[in-house]
Amino acid sequence: MSTTTFTITEPQPQSRIVKHLPVAEDTPELVKDIHVIPSFTEKEAERLWAKQHMVGAFRIFAKFGYNDGAGGHISLRDPVRPDCFWINPYAVHFKLLKVSDLILVDEDGKPLTQTQHKVNTAGFMIHAALHKARPDINAAAHCHSPYGRAWSAFGRPIEMLNQDCCMFYDDLSVYEGFGGVVLAKEEGERIAQALGPTRKNVILQNHGILTAGGTVDEAAAFFIALEQACQAQLLAEAAAANGIAKKFVGENEAKFTKEGSGSPAVMFMQFKPEYDLLLHETGGDFLA
């Protein structure tokens, strides 16, 4: 029996930025500085690395069942040209995407890379507005995932029901003005306004969920976590409807937990196990 060996290569960061909460002096060295975000000295290397992780996020979203026909999109601000961003081609299944399929567009929607595909109009309108309004946001993800879509029907934020929900303490908005499919610039701008100046996550009423981050890894990890939080909320609501009272995490505890479990570096590391597993399962076929 013949076997095929895959060699997976990624750009290697030249240095690392370490971000973590203060730790006690007696904390073992083994568990110090465990949350890291790679940093690059070469923008071209950072671009390739980020695009690989972007396509990895699409593949993982497909694996989790977030793909929904031609809908759904992730954007990535280009490290080389920050006024432009990468986006997925329209009507290509997330599971089939490769790095070479991504399209670089300018702020007017003009493709800057050769492609045989189109760009999702709604996707462009949403992401262009977000990247323009929030220079700190380098990536954003929006898909019509099942639980996020179901909970969005209530037009309410999730509650602090458990430790994982605390990732979204004071970091989640609700956009109440559903205006149909986002085909106009103004609708994208209203979604960006709902997100506000600092928050990275928003529930789009009657639509679904959208998450963002300084890295595509952070945005993807927030999306997965928010989808799971919406699932937990729906289950809790069903139990509460049968007379079981909900208990909530206190505000001080929720704030403290957010600082330890919902920071950019922690969310980056939350995505890492899924990305590493994807590399193992696929042999890195999406890196081309």
XYZ file of N, CA, C and O in Angstrom, residues 28-226:
796
model
N 3.627 28.698 38.437
C 4.665 27.882 37.792
C 5.027 28.423 36.414
O 4.162 28.917 35.682
N 6.294 28.329 36.047
C 6.763 28.826 34.760
C 6.029 28.158 33.597
O 5.824 28.754 32.553
N 5.604 26.918 33.808
C 4.973 26.143 32.742
C 3.686 26.796 32.246
O 3.320 26.644 31.081
N 2.992 27.536 33.095
C 1.707 28.096 32.712
C 1.757 29.622 32.571
O 0.727 30.269 32.456
N 2.944 30.193 32.562
C 3.079 31.624 32.338
C 3.165 31.912 30.833
O 3.676 31.111 30.061
N 2.703 33.069 30.436
C 2.837 33.545 29.061
C 2.327 32.532 28.036
O 2.995 32.231 27.045
N 1.138 32.008 28.276
C 0.625 30.964 27.375
C -0.223 31.527 26.242
O -0.590 30.803 25.327
N -0.564 32.799 26.298
C -1.394 33.404 25.257
C -0.544 34.330 24.403
O -0.097 35.381 24.859
N -0.316 33.935 23.174
C 0.584 34.680 22.299
C -0.062 34.920 20.936
O -0.823 34.104 20.434
N 0.234 36.073 20.362
C -0.181 36.396 19.003
C 1.087 36.624 18.190
O 1.892 37.486 18.543
N 1.307 35.877 17.118
C 2.520 36.065 16.314
C 2.619 37.474 15.746
O 1.617 38.111 15.430
N 3.842 37.945 15.629
C 4.116 39.254 15.045
C 5.136 39.079 13.932
O 6.037 38.236 14.040
N 4.989 39.862 12.864
C 5.850 39.713 11.697
C 6.594 41.010 11.404
O 6.054 42.101 11.578
N 7.813 40.868 10.926
C 8.580 42.033 10.476
C 8.386 42.271 8.984
O 8.608 43.382 8.501
N 7.980 41.245 8.256
C 7.738 41.349 6.821
C 6.244 41.282 6.546
O 5.578 40.301 6.881
N 5.690 42.338 5.949
C 4.255 42.402 5.691
C 3.784 41.348 4.694
O 2.662 40.853 4.789
N 4.604 40.993 3.742
C 4.225 39.959 2.776
C 4.061 38.609 3.476
O 3.151 37.833 3.154
N 4.953 38.323 4.418
C 4.850 37.073 5.173
C 3.608 37.087 6.054
O 2.895 36.075 6.172
N 3.318 38.225 6.643
C 2.114 38.344 7.469
C 0.859 38.161 6.619
O -0.106 37.514 7.046
N 0.874 38.712 5.418
C -0.270 38.570 4.516
C -0.558 37.106 4.214
O -1.699 36.651 4.317
N 0.471 36.352 3.837
C 0.274 34.945 3.509
C -0.214 34.163 4.716
O -1.152 33.368 4.621
N 0.414 34.386 5.860
C 0.023 33.695 7.094
C -1.440 33.986 7.437
O -2.208 33.075 7.755
N -1.833 35.252 7.361
C -3.202 35.634 7.693
C -4.210 35.037 6.714
O -5.293 34.589 7.113
N -3.865 35.008 5.429
C -4.765 34.421 4.442
C -4.926 32.919 4.673
O -6.025 32.376 4.501
N -3.869 32.249 5.060
C -3.958 30.825 5.355
C -4.902 30.571 6.531
O -5.724 29.652 6.499
N -4.799 31.400 7.549
C -5.676 31.240 8.707
C -7.113 31.623 8.358
O -8.063 31.049 8.910
N -7.268 32.564 7.448
C -8.611 32.948 6.990
C -9.309 31.786 6.294
O -10.466 31.467 6.592
N -8.608 31.137 5.381
C -9.198 29.985 4.703
C -9.396 28.834 5.683
O -10.388 28.095 5.594
N -8.489 28.703 6.636
C -8.677 27.706 7.685
C -9.975 27.932 8.442
O -10.703 26.984 8.769
N -10.301 29.198 8.701
C -11.552 29.516 9.389
C -12.756 29.086 8.557
O -13.728 28.534 9.086
N -12.708 29.322 7.256
C -13.801 28.883 6.387
C -13.974 27.367 6.450
O -15.101 26.862 6.536
N -12.879 26.653 6.374
C -12.954 25.187 6.400
C -13.549 24.703 7.728
O -14.342 23.750 7.758
N -13.154 25.339 8.808
C -13.671 24.958 10.127
C -15.147 25.308 10.241
O -15.948 24.537 10.780
N -15.548 26.461 9.704
C -16.960 26.826 9.703
C -17.787 25.800 8.928
O -18.894 25.446 9.334
N -17.245 25.327 7.813
C -17.951 24.295 7.045
C -18.084 23.018 7.857
O -19.136 22.368 7.862
N -17.032 22.673 8.539
C -17.020 21.472 9.382
C -18.080 21.555 10.482
O -18.708 20.548 10.841
N -18.318 22.767 10.995
C -19.288 22.967 12.067
C -20.712 23.218 11.546
O -21.625 23.414 12.328
N -20.874 23.224 10.227
C -22.203 23.385 9.659
C -22.673 24.808 9.528
O -23.874 25.076 9.473
N -21.741 25.764 9.446
C -22.122 27.170 9.313
C -22.312 27.594 7.860
O -22.798 28.688 7.593
N -21.904 26.746 6.919
C -22.085 27.078 5.513
C -23.567 27.021 5.166
O -24.274 26.106 5.592
N -24.059 28.007 4.417
C -25.472 28.055 4.079
C -25.633 28.553 2.655
O -25.773 29.752 2.412
N -25.567 27.643 1.699
C -25.689 28.022 0.303
C -24.588 28.984 -0.105
O -23.414 28.771 0.166
N -24.979 30.079 -0.739
C -24.005 31.065 -1.201
C -23.747 32.153 -0.161
O -22.942 33.052 -0.382
N -24.438 32.084 0.986
C -24.307 33.111 2.012
C -23.096 32.890 2.904
O -22.533 31.805 2.981
N -22.712 33.925 3.593
C -21.628 33.850 4.564
C -20.333 34.415 4.024
O -19.989 34.202 2.857
N -19.616 35.124 4.884
C -18.369 35.738 4.433
C -17.463 36.075 5.609
O -17.933 36.341 6.730
N -16.182 36.048 5.347
C -15.158 36.511 6.274
C -14.296 37.500 5.501
O -14.013 37.289 4.313
N -13.905 38.574 6.155
C -13.023 39.541 5.516
C -11.740 39.679 6.326
O -11.711 39.407 7.531
N -10.685 40.109 5.654
C -9.373 40.280 6.282
C -8.716 41.538 5.736
O -8.467 41.635 4.526
N -8.447 42.495 6.614
C -7.739 43.697 6.180
C -6.351 43.305 5.689
O -5.638 42.546 6.353
N -5.953 43.819 4.539
C -4.668 43.430 3.974
C -3.525 44.111 4.735
O -3.512 45.339 4.863
N -2.570 43.342 5.245
C -1.449 43.946 5.976
C -0.569 44.838 5.104
O 0.043 45.780 5.603
N -0.506 44.554 3.805
C 0.328 45.334 2.892
C -0.383 46.619 2.476
O 0.234 47.687 2.416
N -1.682 46.501 2.187
C -2.497 47.655 1.790
C -3.700 47.740 2.742
O -4.772 47.199 2.441
N -3.553 48.390 3.876
C -4.593 48.389 4.912
C -5.921 49.003 4.485
O -6.932 48.819 5.166
N -5.943 49.753 3.371
C -7.198 50.322 2.891
C -7.982 49.335 2.036
O -9.080 49.668 1.547
N -7.448 48.133 1.853
C -8.097 47.076 1.072
C -8.312 45.854 1.969
O -7.693 45.724 3.030
N -9.179 44.941 1.533
C -9.368 43.728 2.323
C -9.646 42.524 1.423
O -10.101 42.663 0.288
N -9.346 41.353 1.976
C -9.576 40.084 1.296
C -10.957 39.565 1.692
O -11.405 39.747 2.829
N -11.619 38.906 0.754
C -12.931 38.336 1.009
C -13.080 37.071 0.174
O -12.376 36.893 -0.833
N -13.975 36.205 0.593
C -14.187 34.950 -0.140
C -15.010 35.179 -1.397
O -15.849 36.089 -1.460
N -14.789 34.381 -2.440
C -15.592 34.479 -3.668
C -17.023 34.034 -3.415
O -17.296 33.180 -2.572
N -17.938 34.630 -4.158
C -19.358 34.329 -4.002
C -19.685 32.938 -4.527
O -19.198 32.513 -5.575
N -20.533 32.223 -3.787
C -21.083 30.921 -4.194
C -20.031 29.837 -4.348
O -20.170 28.938 -5.177
N -18.971 29.903 -3.549
C -18.001 28.812 -3.461
C -18.103 28.222 -2.056
O -17.991 28.960 -1.063
N -18.336 26.924 -1.968
C -18.515 26.281 -0.665
C -17.286 26.495 0.206
O -16.146 26.401 -0.265
N -17.527 26.781 1.477
C -16.420 27.012 2.400
C -15.410 25.862 2.398
O -14.202 26.071 2.531
N -15.918 24.641 2.256
C -15.051 23.464 2.332
C -14.146 23.327 1.122
O -13.167 22.574 1.139
N -14.447 24.043 0.047
C -13.649 23.958 -1.176
C -12.637 25.095 -1.299
O -11.798 25.072 -2.201
N -12.721 26.073 -0.427
C -11.869 27.251 -0.561
C -10.399 26.954 -0.326
O -10.031 26.163 0.546
N -9.560 27.624 -1.115
C -8.116 27.604 -0.944
C -7.615 29.039 -0.892
O -8.329 29.978 -1.281
N -6.400 29.216 -0.442
C -5.828 30.555 -0.334
C -5.877 31.286 -1.669
O -6.170 32.485 -1.737
N -5.611 30.579 -2.742
C -5.576 31.199 -4.070
C -6.951 31.670 -4.547
O -7.047 32.420 -5.524
N -8.030 31.258 -3.867
C -9.379 31.672 -4.255
C -9.768 33.035 -3.694
O -10.715 33.656 -4.182
N -9.077 33.497 -2.663
C -9.452 34.738 -2.007
C -9.288 35.924 -2.951
O -8.403 35.954 -3.802
N -10.144 36.924 -2.781
C -10.158 38.097 -3.658
C -9.809 39.341 -2.839
O -10.421 39.599 -1.796
N -8.865 40.111 -3.320
C -8.514 41.384 -2.701
C -9.326 42.487 -3.373
O -9.318 42.616 -4.595
N -10.047 43.269 -2.560
C -10.861 44.356 -3.098
C -10.488 45.667 -2.426
O -10.034 45.687 -1.277
N -10.680 46.768 -3.157
C -10.445 48.073 -2.548
C -11.738 48.548 -1.893
O -12.759 47.842 -1.897
N -11.709 49.763 -1.337
C -12.859 50.249 -0.582
C -14.074 50.522 -1.460
O -15.187 50.691 -0.952
N -13.884 50.505 -2.769
C -15.001 50.690 -3.700
C -15.506 49.370 -4.280
O -16.405 49.355 -5.128
N -14.896 48.255 -3.849
C -15.325 46.944 -4.320
C -14.656 46.476 -5.588
O -15.037 45.453 -6.159
N -13.633 47.191 -6.029
C -12.921 46.796 -7.242
C -11.942 45.673 -6.942
O -11.088 45.818 -6.076
N -12.046 44.522 -7.637
C -11.091 43.427 -7.408
C -9.683 43.825 -7.841
O -9.490 44.386 -8.929
N -8.715 43.545 -6.991
C -7.322 43.866 -7.280
C -6.514 42.622 -7.596
O -5.311 42.714 -7.863
N -7.158 41.469 -7.564
C -6.524 40.208 -7.944
C -7.367 39.561 -9.031
O -8.584 39.733 -9.069
N -6.714 38.821 -9.909
C -7.432 38.146 -10.990
C -8.303 37.034 -10.413
O -7.857 36.261 -9.563
N -9.539 36.980 -10.868
C -10.449 35.958 -10.373
C -11.547 35.722 -11.397
O -11.928 36.633 -12.146
N -12.049 34.506 -11.415
C -13.185 34.171 -12.277
C -14.501 34.280 -11.516
O -15.569 34.071 -12.076
N -14.405 34.624 -10.232
C -15.585 34.662 -9.373
C -16.066 36.086 -9.130
O -15.378 37.061 -9.426
N -17.264 36.183 -8.552
C -17.838 37.450 -8.139
C -17.676 37.614 -6.619
O -17.414 36.653 -5.904
N -17.870 38.839 -6.163
C -17.842 39.128 -4.733
C -19.270 39.302 -4.252
O -20.087 39.965 -4.916
N -19.586 38.705 -3.124
C -20.917 38.825 -2.530
C -21.195 40.297 -2.215
O -20.485 40.930 -1.436
N -22.249 40.852 -2.817
C -22.563 42.272 -2.635
C -22.848 42.604 -1.176
O -22.315 43.577 -0.625
N -23.686 41.801 -0.524
C -24.007 42.039 0.882
C -22.750 41.935 1.742
O -22.538 42.746 2.655
N -21.924 40.942 1.432
C -20.678 40.777 2.184
C -19.785 41.991 2.063
O -19.232 42.489 3.045
N -19.645 42.495 0.839
C -18.793 43.667 0.646
C -19.341 44.872 1.395
O -18.599 45.594 2.057
N -20.644 45.108 1.313
C -21.240 46.274 1.961
C -21.037 46.249 3.468
O -20.725 47.273 4.092
N -21.197 45.083 4.072
C -21.017 44.962 5.519
C -19.564 45.161 5.904
O -19.220 45.976 6.775
N -18.683 44.436 5.251
C -17.279 44.442 5.663
C -16.576 45.746 5.318
O -15.716 46.219 6.081
N -16.920 46.351 4.187
C -16.314 47.635 3.834
C -16.643 48.684 4.881
O -15.775 49.474 5.294
N -17.888 48.687 5.339
C -18.296 49.650 6.363
C -17.581 49.396 7.684
O -17.147 50.331 8.364
N -17.451 48.136 8.054
C -16.781 47.790 9.312
C -15.316 48.201 9.290
O -14.812 48.823 10.235
N -14.618 47.858 8.228
C -13.190 48.159 8.161
C -12.935 49.664 8.103
O -11.921 50.151 8.617
N -13.851 50.405 7.502
C -13.688 51.849 7.423
C -13.965 52.497 8.777
O -13.259 53.440 9.185
N -14.987 52.011 9.473
C -15.383 52.611 10.747
C -14.463 52.225 11.896
O -14.293 52.997 12.841
N -13.851 51.049 11.806
C -13.070 50.526 12.925
C -11.667 50.109 12.476
O -11.443 48.963 12.069
N -10.697 51.020 12.551
C -9.317 50.673 12.162
C -8.719 49.541 12.981
O -7.770 48.892 12.541
N -9.270 49.302 14.169
C -8.744 48.234 15.030
C -9.232 46.860 14.597
O -8.681 45.842 15.019
N -10.248 46.818 13.758
C -10.782 45.540 13.287
C -10.057 45.134 12.005
O -10.138 45.825 10.992
N -9.357 44.028 12.056
C -8.651 43.513 10.882
C -9.377 42.346 10.231
O -9.033 41.956 9.111
N -10.360 41.790 10.915
C -11.099 40.658 10.360
C -12.505 40.649 10.927
O -12.730 41.058 12.076
N -13.444 40.177 10.124
C -14.830 40.066 10.564
C -15.456 38.839 9.918
O -15.117 38.490 8.781
N -16.348 38.194 10.651
C -16.978 36.960 10.163
C -18.494 37.042 10.339
O -18.987 37.469 11.393
N -19.214 36.649 9.307
C -20.671 36.593 9.374
C -21.162 35.403 8.556
O -20.850 35.276 7.369
N -21.911 34.538 9.198
C -22.526 33.380 8.527
C -23.920 33.192 9.107
O -24.223 33.674 10.199
N -24.747 32.460 8.386
C -26.091 32.179 8.867
C -26.089 30.843 9.616
O -26.693 29.866 9.179
N -25.404 30.827 10.738
C -25.304 29.625 11.554
C -26.646 29.352 12.237
O -27.414 30.284 12.502
N -26.960 28.096 12.538
C -28.317 27.760 12.989
C -28.749 28.384 14.304
O -29.850 28.934 14.405
N -27.902 28.319 15.335
C -28.328 28.827 16.636
C -28.270 30.351 16.702
O -29.139 30.985 17.318
N -27.261 30.947 16.055
C -27.205 32.399 16.001
C -28.395 32.969 15.256
O -28.983 33.986 15.643
N -28.788 32.303 14.200
C -29.936 32.738 13.408
C -31.221 32.601 14.224
O -32.084 33.486 14.190
N -31.336 31.505 14.969
C -32.547 31.300 15.779
C -32.649 32.327 16.900
O -33.709 32.939 17.096
N -31.545 32.562 17.630
C -31.598 33.497 18.751
C -31.775 34.934 18.257
O -32.359 35.768 18.954
N -31.321 35.231 17.049
C -31.449 36.594 16.526
C -32.909 37.009 16.387
O -33.225 38.198 16.340
N -33.809 36.049 16.338
C -35.233 36.360 16.188
C -35.771 37.134 17.385
O -36.793 37.815 17.282
N -35.088 37.061 18.528
C -35.549 37.754 19.730
C -35.031 39.193 19.814
O -35.529 39.985 20.609
N -34.000 39.510 19.029
C -33.449 40.857 19.093
C -32.905 41.203 20.457
O -32.972 42.360 20.887
N -32.326 40.227 21.128
C -31.811 40.429 22.493
C -30.382 39.913 22.579
O -29.989 38.994 21.844
N -29.574 40.483 23.483
C -28.236 39.936 23.700
C -28.327 38.634 24.478
O -29.393 38.304 25.025
N -27.259 37.900 24.514
C -27.236 36.714 25.361
C -27.039 37.141 26.811
O -26.558 38.246 27.087
N -27.414 36.287 27.724
C -27.273 36.569 29.150
C -26.016 35.907 29.697
O -25.472 34.975 29.097
N -25.569 36.384 30.843
C -24.376 35.812 31.477
C -24.782 34.550 32.240
O -24.936 34.532 33.461
N -24.981 33.483 31.470
C -25.485 32.234 32.028
C -24.391 31.308 32.521
O -24.635 30.439 33.359
N -23.185 31.441 31.975
C -22.110 30.534 32.336
C -20.763 31.201 32.027
O -20.711 32.316 31.513
N -19.694 30.510 32.347
C -18.352 31.064 32.164
C -18.093 31.467 30.723
O -17.533 32.540 30.449
N -18.490 30.633 29.773
C -18.199 30.920 28.372
C -18.973 32.128 27.857
O -18.470 32.879 27.015
N -20.179 32.347 28.352
C -20.949 33.525 27.941
C -20.248 34.810 28.364
O -20.434 35.863 27.743
N -19.433 34.728 29.422
C -18.743 35.919 29.925
C -17.692 36.441 28.944
O -17.199 37.565 29.113
N -17.333 35.657 27.931
C -16.464 36.166 26.870
C -17.056 37.419 26.228
O -16.342 38.231 25.653
N -18.380 37.554 26.329
C -19.080 38.628 25.626
C -19.570 39.725 26.569
O -20.349 40.586 26.159
N -19.095 39.714 27.802
C -19.484 40.766 28.739
C -19.032 42.123 28.213
O -17.858 42.332 27.916
N -19.954 43.033 28.078
C -19.692 44.389 27.573
C -18.966 44.365 26.229
O -18.213 45.282 25.906
N -19.186 43.314 25.455
C -18.523 43.182 24.153
C -19.501 42.629 23.116
O -19.099 41.935 22.188
N -20.783 42.937 23.299
C -21.810 42.410 22.402
C -22.909 43.451 22.226
O -23.453 43.964 23.196
N -23.214 43.764 20.981
C -24.284 44.698 20.654
C -25.424 43.956 19.960
O -25.268 42.795 19.548
N -26.550 44.624 19.831
C -27.684 44.104 19.067
C -28.073 45.149 18.025
O -28.277 46.320 18.361
N -28.137 44.730 16.771
C -28.624 45.599 15.706
C -30.092 45.269 15.481
O -30.431 44.196 14.982
N -30.966 46.194 15.874
C -32.403 45.921 15.869
C -33.088 46.276 14.559
O -34.234 45.911 14.342
N -32.403 46.992 13.688
C -33.071 47.509 12.494
C -32.896 46.647 11.268
O -32.256 47.074 10.306
N -33.439 45.449 11.266
C -33.303 44.592 10.090
C -33.896 45.282 8.867
O -35.063 45.677 8.858
N -33.072 45.431 7.842
C -33.528 46.135 6.641
C -33.485 45.279 5.404
O -33.344 45.805 4.294
N -33.585 43.972 5.565
C -33.517 43.076 4.419
C -32.074 42.747 4.071
O -31.143 43.085 4.794
N -31.897 42.070 2.957
C -30.555 41.720 2.502
C -29.736 43.003 2.334
O -30.216 43.986 1.775
N -28.498 42.977 2.831
C -27.673 44.189 2.830
C -27.115 44.439 1.431
O -26.085 43.893 1.045
N -27.806 45.270 0.672
C -27.370 45.602 -0.680
C -27.014 47.079 -0.815
O -26.558 47.513 -1.868
N -27.225 47.838 0.242
C -26.955 49.275 0.201
C -25.858 49.638 1.191
O -25.751 49.033 2.257
N -25.087 50.640 0.839
C -23.992 51.113 1.677
C -24.486 51.544 3.049
O -23.849 51.284 4.075
N -25.654 52.182 3.086
C -26.187 52.711 4.342
C -26.485 51.603 5.349
O -26.304 51.784 6.556
N -26.955 50.464 4.877
C -27.255 49.359 5.785
C -25.982 48.830 6.421
O -25.947 48.525 7.613
N -24.913 48.720 5.637
C -23.638 48.295 6.188
C -23.132 49.275 7.230
O -22.586 48.876 8.273
N -23.331 50.571 6.975
C -22.896 51.595 7.920
C -23.693 51.525 9.215
O -23.146 51.740 10.296
N -24.984 51.209 9.114
C -25.811 51.099 10.320
C -25.393 49.904 11.169
O -25.420 49.962 12.401
N -24.996 48.829 10.526
C -24.495 47.675 11.272
C -23.193 48.039 11.986
O -22.990 47.687 13.154
N -22.325 48.766 11.304
C -21.070 49.208 11.917
C -21.344 50.127 13.102
O -20.671 50.048 14.141
N -22.334 50.995 12.977
C -22.695 51.889 14.078
C -23.235 51.115 15.263
O -22.963 51.454 16.415
N -23.990 50.050 14.986
C -24.522 49.225 16.075
C -23.400 48.532 16.832
O -23.470 48.376 18.055
N -22.369 48.156 16.111
C -21.224 47.513 16.754
C -20.540 48.483 17.707
O -20.015 48.075 18.752
N -20.531 49.759 17.349
C -19.975 50.771 18.231
C -18.469 50.921 18.091
O -17.844 50.286 17.246
N -17.856 51.750 18.948
C -16.436 52.069 18.822
C -15.483 51.029 19.387
O -14.295 51.053 19.079
N -15.982 50.122 20.219
C -15.065 49.183 20.883
C -15.495 47.727 20.815
O -14.650 46.829 20.902
N -16.783 47.453 20.672
C -17.253 46.065 20.734
C -16.923 45.314 19.448
O -16.805 45.906 18.379
N -16.804 44.003 19.582
C -16.390 43.176 18.453
C -17.441 42.158 18.022
O -17.197 41.385 17.094
N -18.579 42.163 18.691
C -19.589 41.150 18.399
C -20.966 41.792 18.356
O -21.278 42.672 19.160
N -21.789 41.335 17.421
C -23.119 41.905 17.298
C -24.107 40.835 16.848
O -23.785 39.979 16.016
N -25.296 40.888 17.449
C -26.402 40.048 17.011
C -27.260 40.883 16.064
O -27.716 41.974 16.423
N -27.427 40.406 14.856
C -28.217 41.102 13.846
C -29.636 40.556 13.905
O -29.884 39.406 13.516
N -30.561 41.344 14.420
C -31.933 40.877 14.614
C -32.523 40.301 13.335
O -32.392 40.884 12.260
N -33.139 39.129 13.466
C -33.769 38.430 12.341
C -32.785 38.079 11.228
O -33.174 37.865 10.080
N -31.515 37.985 11.558
C -30.495 37.769 10.542
C -29.464 36.735 10.985
O -29.279 35.713 10.337
N -28.769 36.997 12.079
C -27.721 36.086 12.524
C -26.719 36.807 13.402
O -27.056 37.784 14.077
N -25.482 36.364 13.381
C -24.453 36.954 14.231
C -23.246 37.368 13.393
O -22.999 36.812 12.322
N -22.521 38.346 13.908
C -21.304 38.828 13.270
C -20.273 39.081 14.351
O -20.591 39.649 15.404
N -19.040 38.653 14.098
C -17.971 38.846 15.068
C -16.748 39.418 14.373
O -16.588 39.296 13.150
N -15.873 40.044 15.148
C -14.706 40.698 14.575
C -13.521 40.560 15.515
O -13.654 40.117 16.663
N -12.338 40.964 15.022
C -11.152 40.885 15.853
C -9.943 41.514 15.207
O -9.972 41.896 14.019
N -8.887 41.610 15.966
C -7.625 42.113 15.445
C -6.947 41.123 14.531
O -6.118 41.486 13.696
N -7.293 39.843 14.679
C -6.824 38.769 13.800
C -8.035 37.977 13.335
O -9.087 37.989 13.984
N -7.881 37.257 12.234
C -8.972 36.416 11.763
C -9.217 35.287 12.754
O -10.352 34.817 12.915
N -8.177 34.878 13.458
C -8.306 33.836 14.476
C -9.231 34.291 15.599
O -10.090 33.534 16.076
N -9.043 35.532 16.042
C -9.898 36.082 17.094
C -11.345 36.177 16.626
O -12.279 35.777 17.346
N -11.555 36.693 15.422
C -12.913 36.825 14.889
C -13.585 35.458 14.761
O -14.768 35.301 15.096
N -12.846 34.464 14.275
C -13.406 33.114 14.106
C -13.710 32.470 15.454
O -14.747 31.825 15.621
N -12.809 32.643 16.415
C -13.031 32.065 17.744
C -14.250 32.702 18.407
O -15.053 32.010 19.055
N -14.405 34.017 18.256
C -15.586 34.685 18.788
C -16.849 34.153 18.118
O -17.882 33.964 18.780
N -16.787 33.911 16.809
C -17.983 33.427 16.109
C -18.399 32.059 16.644
O -19.568 31.827 16.937
N -17.432 31.162 16.763
C -17.731 29.823 17.279
C -18.305 29.911 18.687
O -19.295 29.252 19.032
N -17.690 30.756 19.528
C -18.133 30.896 20.913
C -19.524 31.526 21.000
O -20.345 31.121 21.831
N -19.800 32.514 20.142
C -21.114 33.159 20.179
C -22.199 32.222 19.669
O -23.323 32.210 20.197
